[in-house]
Amino acid sequence: MPPIASPSCHSLRPTVVAVVAFDQISAFHLTVPCAVFETRQMPGMPPFDLRVCAAETGMLRTSAGFAVQAGYTLQALAEADIVVVPSWRDTGEAAPAALLQALRQAHARGALVVGLCLGAFVLAEAGLLDGRAATTHWMWADDFSARYPQVQLDRDVLYVDAGDVVTSAGTVAGIDCCLHVLRRRWGAEVANSVARRLVVPPHRQGGQAQYVEQPVPASVGADRLSEVLAWVSAHLDRTHDLDSLAARAAMSRRTFTRHFRQATGGTVGQWLLAQRLALAQRLLETSTAPVEIIATQAGFGTPLSLRQHFRRTLKVSPSAYRREFRQSA
């Protein structure tokens, strides 16, 4: 997805982020977008005007038993650049008509609409996901597919970026999704800075499929794998393959593959590509090194390979990406 704005736009008006609150909302889900987009205490961050908007009148109780008081109503969605529906209280209950209409209007005038976890149900009910790819919490994926067969549901990913609509899987994947929005619009350094403040990975590999059955059990093999992944991340300019990584972990090829897939949800090749792209993004944003040097430092070998992977994954050339995201002097 090509970048929409750049860090050099920090001096422009604040980006209005409207977060929808409703009765019986999960306190965690409500705080996720607030924590990511509340950057007023962080120097060098793009300015945000964060607005928590009540979807209903009266007291809004959380599922934890305490109440919240929203400072805005749904009218604030008419001015929002980004609208976040952080979840929904019941997959069997349709969202209020006023909320659905406000989402449609915000989307129609160009706002980015984000549905976290069960918030995807609300976006689908509003018709914003028809014919598009989307995701939601794996526990409710069957219900979602049955109710909204016109949506291309991807059950295995942490989030889906469909351009002007973004959806995420359950719970903590909402953080991944919001960081992705930051990264997409303002670059990897901005997203990394916020991730460091939240003490979370700026970009997790894999998908929610690895959490469907049970978490990966702690083991010596898992510790070895973590050490290998940390080493590879610091040496992406070198050549790596499944056999060399298995040897470094002192595992058989089969054992390493099993541990790796459990931990990341994907293949070695997929993980390496994601790590190299992330490094190339950071280097393009923060250095003046030519593309030829960055291609070598990130492990792509040649500028052609870097350009091909950049266009295939990010839909933009490295040079165009750098122009969009270069920091102002």
Coordinates of C-alpha atoms in Angstrom, one line a residue:
M1 CA 0.0 0.0 0.0
P2 CA 1.6 3.3 -1.0
P3 CA 2.1 5.9 1.8
I4 CA -0.5 8.5 2.2
A5 CA 1.4 11.2 4.1
S6 CA 4.9 11.7 5.4
P7 CA 6.6 12.7 8.7
S8 CA 7.4 16.0 7.1
C9 CA 3.7 16.8 7.4
H10 CA 4.0 17.1 11.2
S11 CA 3.4 20.9 11.0
L12 CA 0.1 20.5 9.3
R13 CA -3.3 20.3 11.2
P14 CA -3.6 17.3 13.5
T15 CA -5.0 14.1 12.1
V16 CA -8.5 13.6 13.7
V17 CA -8.9 10.0 15.0
A18 CA -12.4 9.1 16.1
V19 CA -12.7 6.1 18.3
V20 CA -16.2 4.7 18.7
A21 CA -17.3 3.8 22.2
F22 CA -20.5 1.9 23.1
D23 CA -22.2 0.3 26.1
Q24 CA -20.6 -2.8 27.3
I25 CA -17.4 -2.1 25.4
S26 CA -14.2 -4.0 26.4
A27 CA -12.0 -1.6 28.2
F28 CA -8.9 -3.2 26.6
H29 CA -10.3 -2.8 23.1
L30 CA -11.2 0.8 23.8
T31 CA -7.7 1.7 25.0
V32 CA -5.8 0.1 22.2
P33 CA -6.3 2.8 19.6
C34 CA -6.2 5.5 22.3
A35 CA -2.8 4.2 23.4
V36 CA -1.4 4.1 19.9
F37 CA -2.7 7.5 18.7
E38 CA -2.1 9.4 21.9
T39 CA 1.3 10.8 21.1
R40 CA 1.2 14.3 22.6
Q41 CA 4.0 13.5 25.0
M42 CA 6.3 12.1 22.3
P43 CA 8.5 14.7 20.6
G44 CA 8.7 14.4 16.8
M45 CA 5.5 12.5 16.4
P46 CA 2.7 13.6 14.0
P47 CA 0.0 15.5 15.8
F48 CA -3.3 13.7 16.5
D49 CA -6.6 15.0 17.7
L50 CA -8.0 11.9 19.4
R51 CA -11.8 11.9 20.0
V52 CA -13.7 9.1 21.8
C53 CA -17.2 9.2 20.4
A54 CA -20.3 7.7 22.0
A55 CA -22.3 5.6 19.7
E56 CA -25.3 5.7 22.1
T57 CA -26.8 8.0 24.6
G58 CA -26.6 7.5 28.4
M59 CA -23.9 6.0 30.5
L60 CA -21.5 3.7 28.6
R61 CA -20.5 0.8 30.9
T62 CA -17.5 -1.3 30.1
S63 CA -17.6 -5.1 30.2
A64 CA -15.3 -4.8 33.3
G65 CA -18.0 -3.1 35.3
F66 CA -16.9 0.6 35.3
A67 CA -18.3 3.4 33.1
V68 CA -16.6 5.7 30.6
Q69 CA -17.7 9.2 29.6
A70 CA -17.0 10.0 25.9
G71 CA -16.3 13.5 25.0
Y72 CA -17.9 13.4 21.6
T73 CA -20.9 12.0 19.8
L74 CA -21.1 10.4 16.4
Q75 CA -21.2 13.8 14.8
A76 CA -17.4 13.9 15.3
L77 CA -17.0 11.2 12.7
A78 CA -17.9 13.8 10.1
E79 CA -14.6 15.5 10.7
A80 CA -12.4 12.4 11.3
D81 CA -9.5 11.4 9.1
I82 CA -9.4 7.9 10.7
V83 CA -12.4 6.2 12.3
V84 CA -11.8 3.2 14.6
V85 CA -14.5 0.8 15.7
P86 CA -12.5 -1.1 18.4
S87 CA -14.9 -4.0 18.8
W88 CA -18.6 -4.8 19.2
R89 CA -20.4 -6.1 22.2
D90 CA -22.4 -9.0 20.6
T91 CA -22.0 -10.6 17.2
G92 CA -25.7 -11.5 17.3
E93 CA -26.7 -7.8 17.7
A94 CA -26.8 -5.3 14.9
A95 CA -25.0 -2.0 15.5
P96 CA -27.2 1.1 15.8
A97 CA -28.5 2.5 12.6
A98 CA -27.0 5.9 13.4
L99 CA -23.5 4.4 13.8
L100 CA -23.8 2.5 10.5
Q101 CA -24.9 5.6 8.7
A102 CA -22.1 7.7 10.2
L103 CA -19.5 5.1 9.2
R104 CA -20.9 5.0 5.6
Q105 CA -20.7 8.8 5.4
A106 CA -17.2 9.0 6.8
H107 CA -16.0 6.3 4.4
A108 CA -17.7 8.0 1.4
R109 CA -15.9 11.3 2.0
G110 CA -12.5 9.6 2.2
A111 CA -11.8 8.7 5.9
L112 CA -9.9 5.6 6.6
V113 CA -12.2 3.2 8.5
V114 CA -10.7 0.6 10.9
G115 CA -12.5 -2.3 12.5
L116 CA -10.6 -4.0 15.3
C117 CA -11.6 -7.6 16.3
L118 CA -15.4 -7.8 16.3
G119 CA -15.5 -4.3 14.9
A120 CA -15.3 -6.0 11.5
F121 CA -18.9 -7.2 12.1
V122 CA -19.9 -3.5 12.3
L123 CA -18.1 -2.5 9.2
A124 CA -19.6 -5.5 7.3
E125 CA -23.0 -4.6 8.6
A126 CA -22.5 -1.1 7.2
G127 CA -21.6 -2.6 3.8
L128 CA -18.1 -1.3 3.8
L129 CA -16.5 -4.8 3.4
D130 CA -18.6 -6.1 0.5
G131 CA -16.3 -7.7 -2.1
R132 CA -13.2 -6.9 0.0
A133 CA -10.8 -9.0 2.0
A134 CA -11.1 -8.7 5.8
T135 CA -10.4 -10.6 9.0
T136 CA -11.8 -10.8 12.5
H137 CA -11.3 -12.9 15.7
W138 CA -10.8 -16.5 14.8
M139 CA -13.4 -17.7 17.4
W140 CA -16.2 -15.8 15.4
A141 CA -14.9 -16.5 11.9
D142 CA -17.6 -19.0 11.1
D143 CA -20.3 -16.7 12.3
F144 CA -18.8 -13.9 10.2
S145 CA -18.6 -16.0 7.0
A146 CA -22.2 -17.2 7.4
R147 CA -23.6 -13.8 7.9
Y148 CA -21.4 -11.9 5.4
P149 CA -20.6 -14.3 2.5
Q150 CA -19.9 -11.3 0.3
V151 CA -16.8 -10.5 2.3
Q152 CA -13.5 -12.4 1.5
L153 CA -12.6 -13.4 5.1
D154 CA -9.0 -14.3 5.8
R155 CA -9.0 -16.3 9.0
D156 CA -5.2 -16.6 9.4
V157 CA -3.8 -13.1 9.5
L158 CA -3.4 -10.4 12.2
Y159 CA -4.9 -7.7 10.0
V160 CA -6.0 -7.0 6.5
D161 CA -5.3 -3.6 4.7
A162 CA -7.9 -3.2 2.0
G163 CA -7.0 0.4 1.2
D164 CA -9.6 2.7 2.7
V165 CA -10.8 0.0 5.1
V166 CA -8.6 -2.0 7.5
T167 CA -9.6 -4.9 9.8
S168 CA -7.8 -6.8 12.5
A169 CA -8.0 -10.1 14.3
G170 CA -8.8 -10.4 18.0
T171 CA -7.5 -8.6 21.1
V172 CA -3.7 -7.8 20.8
A173 CA -3.9 -7.9 17.0
G174 CA -5.6 -4.5 17.4
I175 CA -2.3 -3.1 18.4
D176 CA -0.6 -4.6 15.4
C177 CA -3.3 -3.1 13.2
C178 CA -3.0 0.4 14.6
L179 CA 0.8 0.3 14.4
H180 CA 0.3 -0.7 10.7
V181 CA -1.8 2.4 10.1
L182 CA 0.9 4.5 11.7
R183 CA 3.6 2.8 9.6
R184 CA 1.6 3.0 6.4
R185 CA 0.9 6.8 6.7
W186 CA 3.9 8.1 8.7
G187 CA 6.7 5.5 8.2
A188 CA 8.4 2.8 10.1
E189 CA 10.3 5.1 12.5
V190 CA 7.1 6.7 13.8
A191 CA 5.5 3.2 14.3
N192 CA 8.7 1.9 15.9
S193 CA 8.8 4.9 18.3
V194 CA 5.2 4.2 19.4
A195 CA 5.9 0.5 19.7
R196 CA 8.9 1.2 22.0
R197 CA 6.7 3.3 24.2
L198 CA 4.1 0.6 24.4
V199 CA 6.9 -2.1 24.9
V200 CA 5.5 -4.2 22.0
P201 CA 7.1 -5.5 18.8
P202 CA 6.7 -2.9 16.0
H203 CA 5.7 -5.6 13.6
R204 CA 4.9 -9.2 14.5
Q205 CA 5.3 -12.0 12.0
G206 CA 2.8 -14.8 11.4
G207 CA -0.9 -14.7 12.0
Q208 CA -3.7 -15.6 14.4
A209 CA -3.7 -19.2 13.1
Q210 CA -0.9 -20.0 15.4
Y211 CA -3.1 -19.1 18.4
V212 CA -6.2 -21.0 17.4
E213 CA -5.4 -24.2 19.3
Q214 CA -3.0 -23.2 22.1
P215 CA 0.1 -21.1 22.7
V216 CA 3.5 -22.4 21.8
P217 CA 4.8 -24.2 24.8
A218 CA 8.0 -23.0 26.4
S219 CA 10.9 -25.2 25.5
V220 CA 14.7 -25.3 24.9
G221 CA 13.9 -25.4 21.2
A222 CA 11.9 -22.2 21.5
D223 CA 14.8 -20.5 23.3
R224 CA 17.2 -21.6 20.6
L225 CA 14.9 -20.3 17.9
S226 CA 14.6 -16.9 19.6
E227 CA 18.3 -16.6 19.7
V228 CA 18.7 -17.5 16.1
L229 CA 16.0 -15.1 15.0
A230 CA 17.6 -12.3 17.0
W231 CA 21.0 -13.1 15.4
V232 CA 19.5 -13.2 11.8
S233 CA 17.7 -9.8 12.4
A234 CA 21.1 -8.3 13.2
H235 CA 22.8 -9.9 10.1
L236 CA 20.2 -9.5 7.3
D237 CA 23.0 -8.6 4.9
R238 CA 24.2 -12.2 4.9
T239 CA 22.8 -15.2 3.0
H240 CA 20.4 -17.4 5.1
D241 CA 18.3 -20.4 4.3
L242 CA 16.5 -23.1 6.2
D243 CA 19.5 -25.4 6.4
S244 CA 21.9 -22.8 7.7
L245 CA 19.4 -21.6 10.3
A246 CA 18.6 -25.1 11.5
A247 CA 22.4 -25.7 11.9
R248 CA 22.8 -22.5 13.9
A249 CA 19.9 -23.7 16.2
A250 CA 21.5 -27.1 16.5
M251 CA 18.3 -28.7 15.2
S252 CA 17.4 -31.0 12.4
R253 CA 15.7 -29.4 9.4
R254 CA 12.4 -31.0 10.4
T255 CA 12.5 -29.9 14.0
F256 CA 13.6 -26.4 13.2
T257 CA 10.7 -26.1 10.6
R258 CA 8.2 -27.2 13.2
H259 CA 9.4 -24.7 15.8
F260 CA 9.7 -21.9 13.3
R261 CA 6.2 -22.4 12.0
Q262 CA 4.7 -22.6 15.5
A263 CA 6.5 -19.4 16.5
T264 CA 5.9 -17.3 13.4
G265 CA 3.0 -18.9 11.5
G266 CA 5.0 -18.9 8.3
T267 CA 8.0 -20.1 6.4
V268 CA 11.6 -19.0 6.7
G269 CA 11.4 -17.3 3.3
Q270 CA 8.4 -15.3 4.3
W271 CA 9.9 -14.2 7.6
L272 CA 13.2 -13.2 6.0
L273 CA 11.5 -11.1 3.3
A274 CA 9.4 -9.3 5.9
Q275 CA 12.4 -8.5 8.0
R276 CA 14.4 -7.3 5.0
L277 CA 11.6 -5.1 3.8
A278 CA 11.2 -3.6 7.2
L279 CA 14.9 -2.8 7.4
A280 CA 14.9 -1.4 3.9
Q281 CA 12.0 0.9 4.9
R282 CA 13.9 2.2 7.9
L283 CA 17.0 2.8 5.9
L284 CA 15.1 4.6 3.2
E285 CA 13.4 6.8 5.8
T286 CA 16.4 7.6 7.9
S287 CA 19.5 7.6 5.7
T288 CA 20.7 9.1 2.4
A289 CA 22.4 5.9 1.3
P290 CA 21.7 5.0 -2.4
V291 CA 19.3 2.2 -3.2
E292 CA 22.3 0.1 -4.2
I293 CA 23.8 0.2 -0.8
I294 CA 20.4 -0.3 1.0
A295 CA 19.7 -3.4 -1.2
T296 CA 23.0 -4.9 0.0
Q297 CA 22.5 -3.9 3.7
A298 CA 19.0 -5.4 3.8
G299 CA 20.1 -8.6 2.1
F300 CA 18.4 -8.2 -1.2
G301 CA 21.7 -8.4 -3.1
T302 CA 20.8 -6.2 -6.0
P303 CA 18.7 -3.0 -6.5
L304 CA 16.5 -4.9 -9.0
S305 CA 15.6 -7.5 -6.4
L306 CA 14.8 -4.7 -3.8
R307 CA 12.6 -2.8 -6.3
Q308 CA 10.7 -6.0 -7.3
H309 CA 9.9 -7.0 -3.8
F310 CA 9.1 -3.4 -2.8
R311 CA 6.6 -3.0 -5.7
R312 CA 5.1 -6.4 -5.1
T313 CA 4.5 -5.9 -1.4
L314 CA 4.2 -2.2 -0.9
K315 CA 2.9 -1.2 -4.3
V316 CA 5.5 1.6 -4.6
S317 CA 9.1 1.9 -5.7
P318 CA 11.9 2.5 -3.1
S319 CA 12.7 5.9 -4.5
A320 CA 9.0 7.0 -4.3
Y321 CA 8.8 5.6 -0.8
R322 CA 11.8 7.7 0.3
R323 CA 10.4 10.8 -1.2
E324 CA 7.2 10.4 0.7
F325 CA 8.8 9.6 4.0
R326 CA 12.0 11.6 4.1
Q327 CA 12.3 13.6 7.3
S328 CA 12.2 17.4 6.9
A329 CA 15.5 19.1 7.6

